[in-house]
Short mmCIF file of C-alpha atoms and ligand atoms in Angstrom, two decimals:
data_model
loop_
_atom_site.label_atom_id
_atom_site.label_comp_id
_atom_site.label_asym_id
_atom_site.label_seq_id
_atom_site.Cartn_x
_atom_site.Cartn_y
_atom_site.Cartn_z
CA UNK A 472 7.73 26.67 52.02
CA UNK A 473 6.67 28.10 48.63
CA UNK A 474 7.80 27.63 45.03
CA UNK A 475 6.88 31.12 43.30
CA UNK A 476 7.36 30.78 39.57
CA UNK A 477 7.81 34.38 39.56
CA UNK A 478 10.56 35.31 42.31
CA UNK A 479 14.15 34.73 41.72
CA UNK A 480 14.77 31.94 44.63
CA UNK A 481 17.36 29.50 44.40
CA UNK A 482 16.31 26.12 46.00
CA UNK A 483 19.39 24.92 47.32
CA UNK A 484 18.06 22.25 49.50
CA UNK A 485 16.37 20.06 46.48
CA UNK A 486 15.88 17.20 48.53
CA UNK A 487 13.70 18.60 50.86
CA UNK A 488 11.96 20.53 47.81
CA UNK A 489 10.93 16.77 46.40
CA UNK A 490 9.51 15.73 49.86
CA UNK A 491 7.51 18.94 50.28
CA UNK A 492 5.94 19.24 47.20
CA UNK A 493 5.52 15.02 46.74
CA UNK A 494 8.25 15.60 43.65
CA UNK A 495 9.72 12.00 42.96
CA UNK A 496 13.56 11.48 42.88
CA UNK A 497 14.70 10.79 39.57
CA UNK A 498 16.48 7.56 40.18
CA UNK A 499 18.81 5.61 37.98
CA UNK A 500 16.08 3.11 36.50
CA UNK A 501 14.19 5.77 35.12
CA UNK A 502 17.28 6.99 32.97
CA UNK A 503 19.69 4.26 32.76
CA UNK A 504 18.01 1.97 29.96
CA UNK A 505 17.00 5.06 27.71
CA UNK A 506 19.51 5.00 24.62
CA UNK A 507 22.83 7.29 25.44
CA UNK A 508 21.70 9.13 28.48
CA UNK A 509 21.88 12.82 27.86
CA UNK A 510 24.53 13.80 30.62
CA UNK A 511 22.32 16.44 32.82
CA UNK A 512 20.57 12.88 33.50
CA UNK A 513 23.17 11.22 33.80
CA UNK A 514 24.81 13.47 36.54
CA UNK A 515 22.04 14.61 38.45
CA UNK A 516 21.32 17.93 37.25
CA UNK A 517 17.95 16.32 36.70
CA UNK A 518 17.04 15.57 40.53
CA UNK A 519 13.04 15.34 40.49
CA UNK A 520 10.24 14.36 37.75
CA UNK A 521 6.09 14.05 37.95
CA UNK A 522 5.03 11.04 35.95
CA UNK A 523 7.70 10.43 34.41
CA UNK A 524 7.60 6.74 34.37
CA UNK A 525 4.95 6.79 31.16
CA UNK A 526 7.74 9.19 29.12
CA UNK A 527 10.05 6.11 29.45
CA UNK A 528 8.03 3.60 28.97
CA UNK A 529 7.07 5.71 25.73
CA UNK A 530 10.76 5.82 24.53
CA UNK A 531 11.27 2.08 25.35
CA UNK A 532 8.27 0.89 23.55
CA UNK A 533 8.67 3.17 20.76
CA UNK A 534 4.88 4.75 21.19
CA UNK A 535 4.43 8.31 20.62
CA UNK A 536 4.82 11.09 22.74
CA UNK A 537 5.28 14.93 23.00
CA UNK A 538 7.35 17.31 24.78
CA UNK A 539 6.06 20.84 25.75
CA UNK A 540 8.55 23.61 27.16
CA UNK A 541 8.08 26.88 26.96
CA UNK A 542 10.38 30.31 27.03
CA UNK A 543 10.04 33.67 29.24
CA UNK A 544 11.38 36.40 26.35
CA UNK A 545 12.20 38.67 28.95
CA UNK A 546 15.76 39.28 29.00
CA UNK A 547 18.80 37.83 27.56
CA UNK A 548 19.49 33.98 27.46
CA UNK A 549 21.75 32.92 29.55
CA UNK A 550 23.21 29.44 30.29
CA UNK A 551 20.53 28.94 32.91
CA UNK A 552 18.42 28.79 29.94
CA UNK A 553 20.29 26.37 27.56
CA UNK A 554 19.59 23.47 29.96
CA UNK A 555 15.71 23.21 29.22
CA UNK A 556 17.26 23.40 24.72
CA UNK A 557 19.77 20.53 26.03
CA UNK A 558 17.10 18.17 27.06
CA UNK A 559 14.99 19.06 24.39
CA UNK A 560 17.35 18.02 22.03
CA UNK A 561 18.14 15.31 23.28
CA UNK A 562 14.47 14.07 23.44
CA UNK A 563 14.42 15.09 20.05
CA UNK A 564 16.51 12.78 19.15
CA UNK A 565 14.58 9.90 20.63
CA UNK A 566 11.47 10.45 18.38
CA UNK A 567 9.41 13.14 20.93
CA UNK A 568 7.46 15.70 19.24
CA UNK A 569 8.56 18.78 20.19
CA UNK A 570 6.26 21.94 21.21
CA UNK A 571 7.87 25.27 22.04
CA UNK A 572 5.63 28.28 23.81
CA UNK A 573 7.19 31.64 23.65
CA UNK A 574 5.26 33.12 26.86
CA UNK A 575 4.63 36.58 25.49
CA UNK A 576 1.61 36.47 27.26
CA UNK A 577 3.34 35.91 30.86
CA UNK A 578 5.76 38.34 29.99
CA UNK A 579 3.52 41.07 29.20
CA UNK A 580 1.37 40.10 32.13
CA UNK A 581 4.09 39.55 35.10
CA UNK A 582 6.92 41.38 33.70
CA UNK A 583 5.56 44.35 32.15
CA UNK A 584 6.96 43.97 28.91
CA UNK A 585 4.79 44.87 25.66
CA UNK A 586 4.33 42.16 22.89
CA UNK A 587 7.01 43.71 20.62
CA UNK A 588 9.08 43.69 23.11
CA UNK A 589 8.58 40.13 24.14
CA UNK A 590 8.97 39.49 20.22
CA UNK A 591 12.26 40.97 19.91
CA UNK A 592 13.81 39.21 22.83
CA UNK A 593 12.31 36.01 21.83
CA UNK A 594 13.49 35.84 18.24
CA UNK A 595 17.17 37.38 19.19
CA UNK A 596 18.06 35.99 22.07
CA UNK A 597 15.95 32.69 22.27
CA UNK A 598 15.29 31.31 19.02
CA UNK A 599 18.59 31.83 17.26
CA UNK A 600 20.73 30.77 19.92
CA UNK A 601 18.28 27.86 19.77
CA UNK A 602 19.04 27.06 16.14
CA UNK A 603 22.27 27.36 16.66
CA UNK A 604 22.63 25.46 19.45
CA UNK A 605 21.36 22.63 17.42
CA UNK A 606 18.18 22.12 17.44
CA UNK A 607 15.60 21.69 14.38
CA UNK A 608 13.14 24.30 14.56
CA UNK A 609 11.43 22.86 10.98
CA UNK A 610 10.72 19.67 13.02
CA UNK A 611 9.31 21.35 16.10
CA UNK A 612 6.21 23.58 16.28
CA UNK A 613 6.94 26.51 17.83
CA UNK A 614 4.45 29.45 18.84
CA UNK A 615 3.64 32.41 20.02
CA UNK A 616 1.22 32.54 22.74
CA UNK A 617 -0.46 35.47 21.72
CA UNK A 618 -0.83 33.98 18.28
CA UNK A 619 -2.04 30.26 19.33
CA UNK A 620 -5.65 30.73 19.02
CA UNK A 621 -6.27 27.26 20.37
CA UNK A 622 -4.00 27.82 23.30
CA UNK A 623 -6.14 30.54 24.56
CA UNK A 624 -9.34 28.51 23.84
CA UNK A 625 -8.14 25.71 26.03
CA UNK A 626 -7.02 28.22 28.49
CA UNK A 627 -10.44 29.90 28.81
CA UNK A 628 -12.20 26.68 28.92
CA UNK A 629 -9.96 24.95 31.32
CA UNK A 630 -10.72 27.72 33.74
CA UNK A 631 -14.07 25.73 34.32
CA UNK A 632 -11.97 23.35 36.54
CA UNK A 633 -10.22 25.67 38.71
CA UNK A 634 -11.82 28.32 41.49
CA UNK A 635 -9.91 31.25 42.97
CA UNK A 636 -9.22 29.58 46.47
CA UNK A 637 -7.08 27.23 44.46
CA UNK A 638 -5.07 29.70 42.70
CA UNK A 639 -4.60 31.53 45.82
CA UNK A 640 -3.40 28.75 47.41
CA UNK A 641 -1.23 27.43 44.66
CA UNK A 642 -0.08 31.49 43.91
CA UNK A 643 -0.35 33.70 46.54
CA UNK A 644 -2.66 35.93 44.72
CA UNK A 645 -4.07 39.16 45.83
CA UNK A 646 -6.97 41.61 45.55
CA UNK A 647 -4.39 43.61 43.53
CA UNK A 648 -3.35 41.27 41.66
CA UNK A 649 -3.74 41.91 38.21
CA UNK A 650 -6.30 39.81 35.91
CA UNK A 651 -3.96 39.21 33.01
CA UNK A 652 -1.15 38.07 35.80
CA UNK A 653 -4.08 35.44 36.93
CA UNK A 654 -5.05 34.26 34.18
CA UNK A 655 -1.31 33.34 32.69
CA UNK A 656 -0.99 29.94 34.71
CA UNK A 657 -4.38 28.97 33.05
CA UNK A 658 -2.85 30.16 29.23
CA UNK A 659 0.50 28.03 30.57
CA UNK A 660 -2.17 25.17 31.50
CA UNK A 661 -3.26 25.66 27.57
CA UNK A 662 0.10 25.22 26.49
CA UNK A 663 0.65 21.73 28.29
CA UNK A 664 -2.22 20.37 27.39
CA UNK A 665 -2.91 21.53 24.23
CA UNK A 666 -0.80 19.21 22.67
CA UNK A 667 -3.49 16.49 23.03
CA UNK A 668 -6.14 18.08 21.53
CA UNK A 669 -6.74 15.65 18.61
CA UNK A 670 -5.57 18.18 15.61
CA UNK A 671 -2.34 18.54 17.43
CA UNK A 672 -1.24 14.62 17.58
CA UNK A 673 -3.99 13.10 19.82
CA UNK A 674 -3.59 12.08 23.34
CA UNK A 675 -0.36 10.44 24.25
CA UNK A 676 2.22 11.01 27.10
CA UNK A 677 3.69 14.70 27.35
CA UNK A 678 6.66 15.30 29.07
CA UNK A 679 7.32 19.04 30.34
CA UNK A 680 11.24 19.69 30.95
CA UNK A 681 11.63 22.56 33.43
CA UNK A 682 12.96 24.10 36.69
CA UNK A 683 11.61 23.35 40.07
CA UNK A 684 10.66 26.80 40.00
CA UNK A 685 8.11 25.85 37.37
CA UNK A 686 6.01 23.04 39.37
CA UNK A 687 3.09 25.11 40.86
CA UNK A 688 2.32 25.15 36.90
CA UNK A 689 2.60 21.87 36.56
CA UNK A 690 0.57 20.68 39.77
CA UNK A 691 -2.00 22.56 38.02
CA UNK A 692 -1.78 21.29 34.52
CA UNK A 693 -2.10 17.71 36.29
CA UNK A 694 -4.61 18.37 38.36
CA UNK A 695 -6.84 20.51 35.69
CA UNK A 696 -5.86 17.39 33.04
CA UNK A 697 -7.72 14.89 36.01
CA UNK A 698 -10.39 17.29 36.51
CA UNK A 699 -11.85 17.42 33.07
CA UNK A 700 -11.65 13.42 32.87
CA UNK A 701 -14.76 11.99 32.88
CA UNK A 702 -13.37 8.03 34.24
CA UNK A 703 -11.53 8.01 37.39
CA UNK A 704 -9.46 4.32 38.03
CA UNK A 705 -8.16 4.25 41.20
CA UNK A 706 -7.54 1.22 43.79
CA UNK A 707 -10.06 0.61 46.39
CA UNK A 708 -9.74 0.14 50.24
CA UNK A 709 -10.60 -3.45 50.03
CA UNK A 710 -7.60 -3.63 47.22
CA UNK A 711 -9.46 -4.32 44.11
CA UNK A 712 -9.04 -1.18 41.26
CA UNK A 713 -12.10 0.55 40.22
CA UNK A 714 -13.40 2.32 37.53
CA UNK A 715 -15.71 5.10 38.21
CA UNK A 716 -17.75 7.24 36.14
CA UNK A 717 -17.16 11.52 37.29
CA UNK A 718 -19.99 12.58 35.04
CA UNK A 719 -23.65 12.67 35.13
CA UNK A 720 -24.13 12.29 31.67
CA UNK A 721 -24.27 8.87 29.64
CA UNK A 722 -23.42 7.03 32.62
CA UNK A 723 -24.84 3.63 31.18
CA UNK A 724 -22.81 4.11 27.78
CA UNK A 725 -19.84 5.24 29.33
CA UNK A 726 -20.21 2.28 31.49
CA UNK A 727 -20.30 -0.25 28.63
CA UNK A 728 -17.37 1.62 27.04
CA UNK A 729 -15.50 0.96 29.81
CA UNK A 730 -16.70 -2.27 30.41
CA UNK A 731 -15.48 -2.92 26.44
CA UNK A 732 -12.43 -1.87 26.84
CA UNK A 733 -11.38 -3.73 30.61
CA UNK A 734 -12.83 -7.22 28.14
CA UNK A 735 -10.09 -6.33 25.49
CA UNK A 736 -7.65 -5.77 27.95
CA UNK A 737 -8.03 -9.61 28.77
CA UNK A 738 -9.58 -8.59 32.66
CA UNK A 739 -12.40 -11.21 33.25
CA UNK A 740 -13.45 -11.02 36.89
CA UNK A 741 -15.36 -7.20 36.81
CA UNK A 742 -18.31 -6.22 39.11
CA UNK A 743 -20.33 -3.44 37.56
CA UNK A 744 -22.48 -1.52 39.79
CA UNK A 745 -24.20 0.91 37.93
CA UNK A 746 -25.98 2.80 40.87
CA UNK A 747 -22.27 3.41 42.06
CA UNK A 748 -21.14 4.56 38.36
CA UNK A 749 -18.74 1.82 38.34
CA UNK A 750 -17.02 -1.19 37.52
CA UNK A 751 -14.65 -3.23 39.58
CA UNK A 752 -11.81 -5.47 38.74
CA UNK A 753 -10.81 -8.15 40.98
CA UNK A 754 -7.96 -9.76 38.41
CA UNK A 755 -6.04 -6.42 38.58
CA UNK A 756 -3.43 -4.98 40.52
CA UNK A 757 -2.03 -1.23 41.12
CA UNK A 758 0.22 -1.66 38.39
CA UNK A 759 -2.51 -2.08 35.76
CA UNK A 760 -4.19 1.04 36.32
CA UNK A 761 -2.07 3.50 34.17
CA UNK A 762 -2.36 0.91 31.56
CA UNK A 763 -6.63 1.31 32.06
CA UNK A 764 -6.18 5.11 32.37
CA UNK A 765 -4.70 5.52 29.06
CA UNK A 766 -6.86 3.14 27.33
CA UNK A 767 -10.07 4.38 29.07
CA UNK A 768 -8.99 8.45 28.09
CA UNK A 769 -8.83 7.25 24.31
CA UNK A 770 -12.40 6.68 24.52
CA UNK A 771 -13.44 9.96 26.16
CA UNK A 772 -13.36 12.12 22.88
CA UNK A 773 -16.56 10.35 21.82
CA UNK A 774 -18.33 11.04 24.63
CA UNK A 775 -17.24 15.58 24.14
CA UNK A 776 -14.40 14.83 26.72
CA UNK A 777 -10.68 16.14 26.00
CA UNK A 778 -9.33 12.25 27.89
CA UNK A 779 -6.31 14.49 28.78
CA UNK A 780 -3.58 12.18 30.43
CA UNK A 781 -1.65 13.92 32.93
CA UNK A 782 1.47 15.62 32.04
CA UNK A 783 4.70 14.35 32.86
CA UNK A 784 7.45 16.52 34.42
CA UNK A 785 11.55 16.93 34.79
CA UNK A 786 13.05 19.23 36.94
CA UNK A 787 16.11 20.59 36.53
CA UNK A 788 18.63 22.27 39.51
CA UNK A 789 19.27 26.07 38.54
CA UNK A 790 22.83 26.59 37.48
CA UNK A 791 24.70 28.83 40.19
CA UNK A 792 25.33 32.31 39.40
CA UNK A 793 29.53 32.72 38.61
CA UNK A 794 29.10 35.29 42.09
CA UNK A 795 27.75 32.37 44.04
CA UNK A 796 24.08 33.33 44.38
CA UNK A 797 21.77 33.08 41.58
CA UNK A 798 22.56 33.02 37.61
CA UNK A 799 20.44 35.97 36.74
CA UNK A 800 19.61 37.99 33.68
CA UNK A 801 19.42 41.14 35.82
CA UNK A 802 22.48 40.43 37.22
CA UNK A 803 25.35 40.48 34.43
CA UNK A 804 28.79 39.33 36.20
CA UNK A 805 26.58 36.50 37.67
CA UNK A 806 25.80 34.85 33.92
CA UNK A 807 27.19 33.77 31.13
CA UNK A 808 25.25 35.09 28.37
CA UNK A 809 25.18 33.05 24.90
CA UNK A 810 25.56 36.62 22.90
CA UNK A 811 28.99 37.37 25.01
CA UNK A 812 32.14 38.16 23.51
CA UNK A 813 34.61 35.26 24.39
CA UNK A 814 36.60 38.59 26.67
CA UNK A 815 33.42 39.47 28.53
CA UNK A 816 32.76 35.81 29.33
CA UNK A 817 36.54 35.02 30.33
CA UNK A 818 36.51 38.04 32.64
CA UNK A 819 33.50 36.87 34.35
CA UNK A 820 34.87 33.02 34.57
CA UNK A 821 38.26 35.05 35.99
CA UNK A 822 36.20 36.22 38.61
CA UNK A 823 34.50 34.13 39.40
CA UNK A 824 33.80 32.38 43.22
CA UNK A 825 35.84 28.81 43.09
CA UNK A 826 36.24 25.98 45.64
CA UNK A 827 39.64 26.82 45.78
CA UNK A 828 41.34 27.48 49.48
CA UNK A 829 42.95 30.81 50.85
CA UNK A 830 46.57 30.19 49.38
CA UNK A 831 47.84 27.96 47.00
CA UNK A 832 50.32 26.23 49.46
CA UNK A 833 47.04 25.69 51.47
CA UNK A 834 45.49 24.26 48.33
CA UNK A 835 48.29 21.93 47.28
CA UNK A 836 48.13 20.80 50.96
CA UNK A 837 44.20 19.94 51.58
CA UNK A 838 43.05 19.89 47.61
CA UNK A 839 40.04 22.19 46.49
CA UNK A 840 36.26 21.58 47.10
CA UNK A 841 35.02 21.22 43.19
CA UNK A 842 31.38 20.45 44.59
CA UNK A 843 31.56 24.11 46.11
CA UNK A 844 32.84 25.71 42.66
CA UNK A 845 31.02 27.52 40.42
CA UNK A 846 33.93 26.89 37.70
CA UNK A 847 33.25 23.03 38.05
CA UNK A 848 29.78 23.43 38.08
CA UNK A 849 30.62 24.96 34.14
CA UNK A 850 32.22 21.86 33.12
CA UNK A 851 29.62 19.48 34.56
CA UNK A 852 26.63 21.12 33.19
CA UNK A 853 28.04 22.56 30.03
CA UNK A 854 31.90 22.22 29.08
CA UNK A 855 32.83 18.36 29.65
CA UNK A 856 30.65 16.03 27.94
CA UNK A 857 32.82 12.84 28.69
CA UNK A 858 32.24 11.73 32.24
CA UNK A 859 35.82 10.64 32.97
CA UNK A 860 37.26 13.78 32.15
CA UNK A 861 34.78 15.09 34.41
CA UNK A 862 36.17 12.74 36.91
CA UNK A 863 39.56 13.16 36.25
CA UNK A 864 38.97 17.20 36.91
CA UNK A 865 37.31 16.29 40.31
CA UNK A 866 39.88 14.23 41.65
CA UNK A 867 42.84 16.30 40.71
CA UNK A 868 40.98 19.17 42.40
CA UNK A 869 40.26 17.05 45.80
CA UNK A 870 43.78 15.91 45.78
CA UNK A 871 45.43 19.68 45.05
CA UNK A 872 47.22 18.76 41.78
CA UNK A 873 44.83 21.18 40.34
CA UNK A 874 44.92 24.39 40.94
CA UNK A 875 42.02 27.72 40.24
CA UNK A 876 43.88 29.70 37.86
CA UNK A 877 45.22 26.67 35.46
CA UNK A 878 41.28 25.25 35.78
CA UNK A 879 39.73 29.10 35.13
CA UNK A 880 42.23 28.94 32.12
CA UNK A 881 41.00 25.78 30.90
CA UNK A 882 37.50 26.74 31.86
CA UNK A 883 37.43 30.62 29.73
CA UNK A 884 39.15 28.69 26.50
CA UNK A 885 36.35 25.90 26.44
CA UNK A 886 33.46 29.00 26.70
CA UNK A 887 35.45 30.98 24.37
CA UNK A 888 35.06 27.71 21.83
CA UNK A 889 31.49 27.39 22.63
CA UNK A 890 30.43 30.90 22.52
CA UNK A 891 32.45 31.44 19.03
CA UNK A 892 30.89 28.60 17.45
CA UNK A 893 27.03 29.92 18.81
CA UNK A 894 28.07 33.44 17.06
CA UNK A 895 28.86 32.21 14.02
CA UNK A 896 25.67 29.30 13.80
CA UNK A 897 23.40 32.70 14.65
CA UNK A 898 24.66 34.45 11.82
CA UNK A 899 24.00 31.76 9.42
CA UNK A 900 20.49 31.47 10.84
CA UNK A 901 19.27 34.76 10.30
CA UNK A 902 17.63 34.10 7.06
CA UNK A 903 15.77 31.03 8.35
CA UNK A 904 14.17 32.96 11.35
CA UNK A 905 12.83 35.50 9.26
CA UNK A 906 10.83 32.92 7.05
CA UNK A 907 9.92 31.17 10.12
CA UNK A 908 8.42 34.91 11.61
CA UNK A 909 6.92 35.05 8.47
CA UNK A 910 4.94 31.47 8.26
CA UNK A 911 4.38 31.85 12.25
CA UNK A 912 4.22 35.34 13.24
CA UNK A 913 1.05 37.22 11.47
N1 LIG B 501 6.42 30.07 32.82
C1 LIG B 501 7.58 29.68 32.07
C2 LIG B 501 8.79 30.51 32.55
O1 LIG B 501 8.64 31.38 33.36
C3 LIG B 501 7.39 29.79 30.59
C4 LIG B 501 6.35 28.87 30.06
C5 LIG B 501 5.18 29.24 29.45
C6 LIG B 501 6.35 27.44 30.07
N2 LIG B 501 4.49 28.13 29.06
C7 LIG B 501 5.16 27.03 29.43
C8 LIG B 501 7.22 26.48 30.56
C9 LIG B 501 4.83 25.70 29.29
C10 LIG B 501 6.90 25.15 30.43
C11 LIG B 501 5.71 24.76 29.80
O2 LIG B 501 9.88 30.30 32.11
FE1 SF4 B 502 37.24 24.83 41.24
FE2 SF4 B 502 39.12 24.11 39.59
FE3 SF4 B 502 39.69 25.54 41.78
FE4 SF4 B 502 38.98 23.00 41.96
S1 SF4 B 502 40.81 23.80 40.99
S2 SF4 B 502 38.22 24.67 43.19
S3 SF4 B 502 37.49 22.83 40.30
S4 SF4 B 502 38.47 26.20 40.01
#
């Protein structure tokens, strides 16, 4: 198996998907304690993370941290799409410090679109419906790839860490594979990662909401983030954790940094070797080493290293499409686009492939199957926000007191609410995008 960021797969089987790729499960403890869970948590729409352990331990303790997404502006946003500006906002509203990429660059490269193009689609489709959906563009920094001058920097520079056999391996790449195509996970890598660079906050935990479909990006943002370290901390075989020195360079003052640094941190019992570039700790256990990690990559900017800590990542399941297969741009009765009229969306909710059996009589006899609905998957990732109600709808459908028509009713009023309200909120943003194009687009 393959995740390719750029086919239009649905992963249905996301279990497997986490043990393949070495995704973890996003369990309960890693969501329960955070303040009002944000409900694609709380229901397991979010099913997989990397690192996401420091992200919460960020929110908990109140230390900063940054979130990095980033937008495709090739074709219309649908509600695929608002998931990713759901979570955002809701990290927002924990404190994170919120970076937006508009991937004009990817777009132009694996799509085929031009930069105007890309530009149009971004602003009209993606960053209204963002404002109106909520969420406070003045307080986030968002970009342009093509514009981000530091993006591309990192991007090129970065490369230094990566060889071709990797990116075939990771991509699939061919001979005819174009350059600008190749080179856009490295400019996605500069978007992650950029983030840390000191003039854009500093290092600090970065959390990278996306869908599965998304992870061979973020294996490699992780990876190139450890490659360009220059201390490595890892556990030992004989069970102690060590601190190693990658580089060459300054080995004996990167040493003493380190050795500093472990003092401070109240560990006592260390064994430096510095033939073997290293130190070792005998007081300290696995647990302490993201705890050295951090504190060691604070120091590496003194010695011309970025300290990158590794990116943290969600993953989100893809919404199904209303037809049953895939929720796709290219494929208009199988979304729900946030620029529909209220009549286009009801027809396609109308439609659209339920749970429901053959006959009603059947139905009021053996009940529905809501987890095989594409109408109940509407109200648990967008239309119900309170949980019981959500339960309530479940229920009646297993037992048959609900039936498809009465819930596709219910279903086409709440998206007629939702989409009237987005219509309106993009009209009154207008004028605030076109200042924003102004201050950010030149
Ligand atoms: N590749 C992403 C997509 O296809 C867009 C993207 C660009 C992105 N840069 C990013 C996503 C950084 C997350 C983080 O949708
Ligand atoms: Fe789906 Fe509603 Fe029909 Fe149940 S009653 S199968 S939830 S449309």
């Amino acid at each position: 198996m393959k995740i390719d960021p750029w086919s239009s797969t649905t992963y249905q089987d996301y279990a497997r998907l986490r043990d393949e790729f070495g995704i973890q499960e996003f369990s309960e403890d890693l969501w329960k304690d955070l303040p009002h869970p944000q409900r694609l948590l709380r229901r397991g729409v979010v099913f997989g993370h990397r690192g996401f352990e420091m992200i919460h331990e960020a929110i908990l303790q109140k230390k900063p941290w940054a979130i990095l997404t980033g937008l495709m502006p090739s074709g219309r946003m649908h509600l695929g799409h608002k998931m990713v500006i759901d979570e955002v906002m809701y990290y927002q509203s924990l404190g994170a410090d919120i970076y937006i990429a508009v991937a004009d660059i990817e777009a132009y490269a694996t799509r085929g679109f031009t930069l105007e193009e890309t530009k149009e689609l971004a602003v009209n489709e993606y960053i209204a419906n963002y404002i109106a959906l909520g969420l406070d563009l003045k307080s986030c920094h968002l970009y342009f790839q093509s514009k981000n001058q530091d993006v591309k920097d990192l991007a090129f520079l970065l490369g230094k860490k990566v060889n071709w056999s990797q990116m075939v391996a990771t991509y699939g790449f061919e001979g005819s594979t174009n350059m600008a195509h190749i080179f856009s996970p490295l400019v996605q890598t500069g978007d992650i990662l950029h983030v840390q660079l000191e003039q854009f906050g500093g290092i600090r935990p970065t959390l990278v909401p996306v869908g599965v479909d998304q992870d061979p990006h973020i294996r490699l943002s992780r990876d190139i983030a450890q490659a360009h370290r220059l201390y490595n901390v890892t556990m030992t075989k004989d069970n102690k954790i060590g601190v190693f020195v990658k580089v060459d360079k300054n080995v004996k003052e990167l040493l003493d940094t380190a050795e500093k640094i472990l003092k401070k941190l109240q560990f006592s019992d260390l064994k430096r070797i510095t033939d073997y570039k290293a130190i070792y700790i005998n007081t300290a256990g696995e647990a302490d080493i993201s705890r050295i990690d951090e504190a060691l990559a604070h120091t590496e900017p003194t010695f011309q290293g970025y300290g990158f800590l590794q990116p943290s990542s969600t993953y989100h399941r893809f919404i199904t499409g209303l037809t049953g297969d895939k929720m796709s741009s290219s494929k208009p009765e199988s979304a729900i686009f946030l620029t529909d009229s209220p009549q286009e969306a009801k027809k396609k909710i109308m439609n659209a492939k339920t749970g429901g059996a053959a006959t009603l009589e059947e139905q009021k006899k053996s009940g529905g199957k809501p987890d095989e609905c594409m109408i109940y998957e509407l109200f648990l990732y967008h239309l119900v926000e309170d949980d019981n109600e959500l339960k309530g709808i479940f229920e009646s459908c297993k037992k048959g007191g609900l039936m498809c028509g009465q819930c596709k009713k219910r279903a086409a009023e709440q998206m007629e609410k939702l989409l009237i309200d987005l219509a309106e909120k993009r009209k009154a943003a207008a004028g605030q995008i076109q200042e924003f194009l102004k201050e950010r687009y030149s």
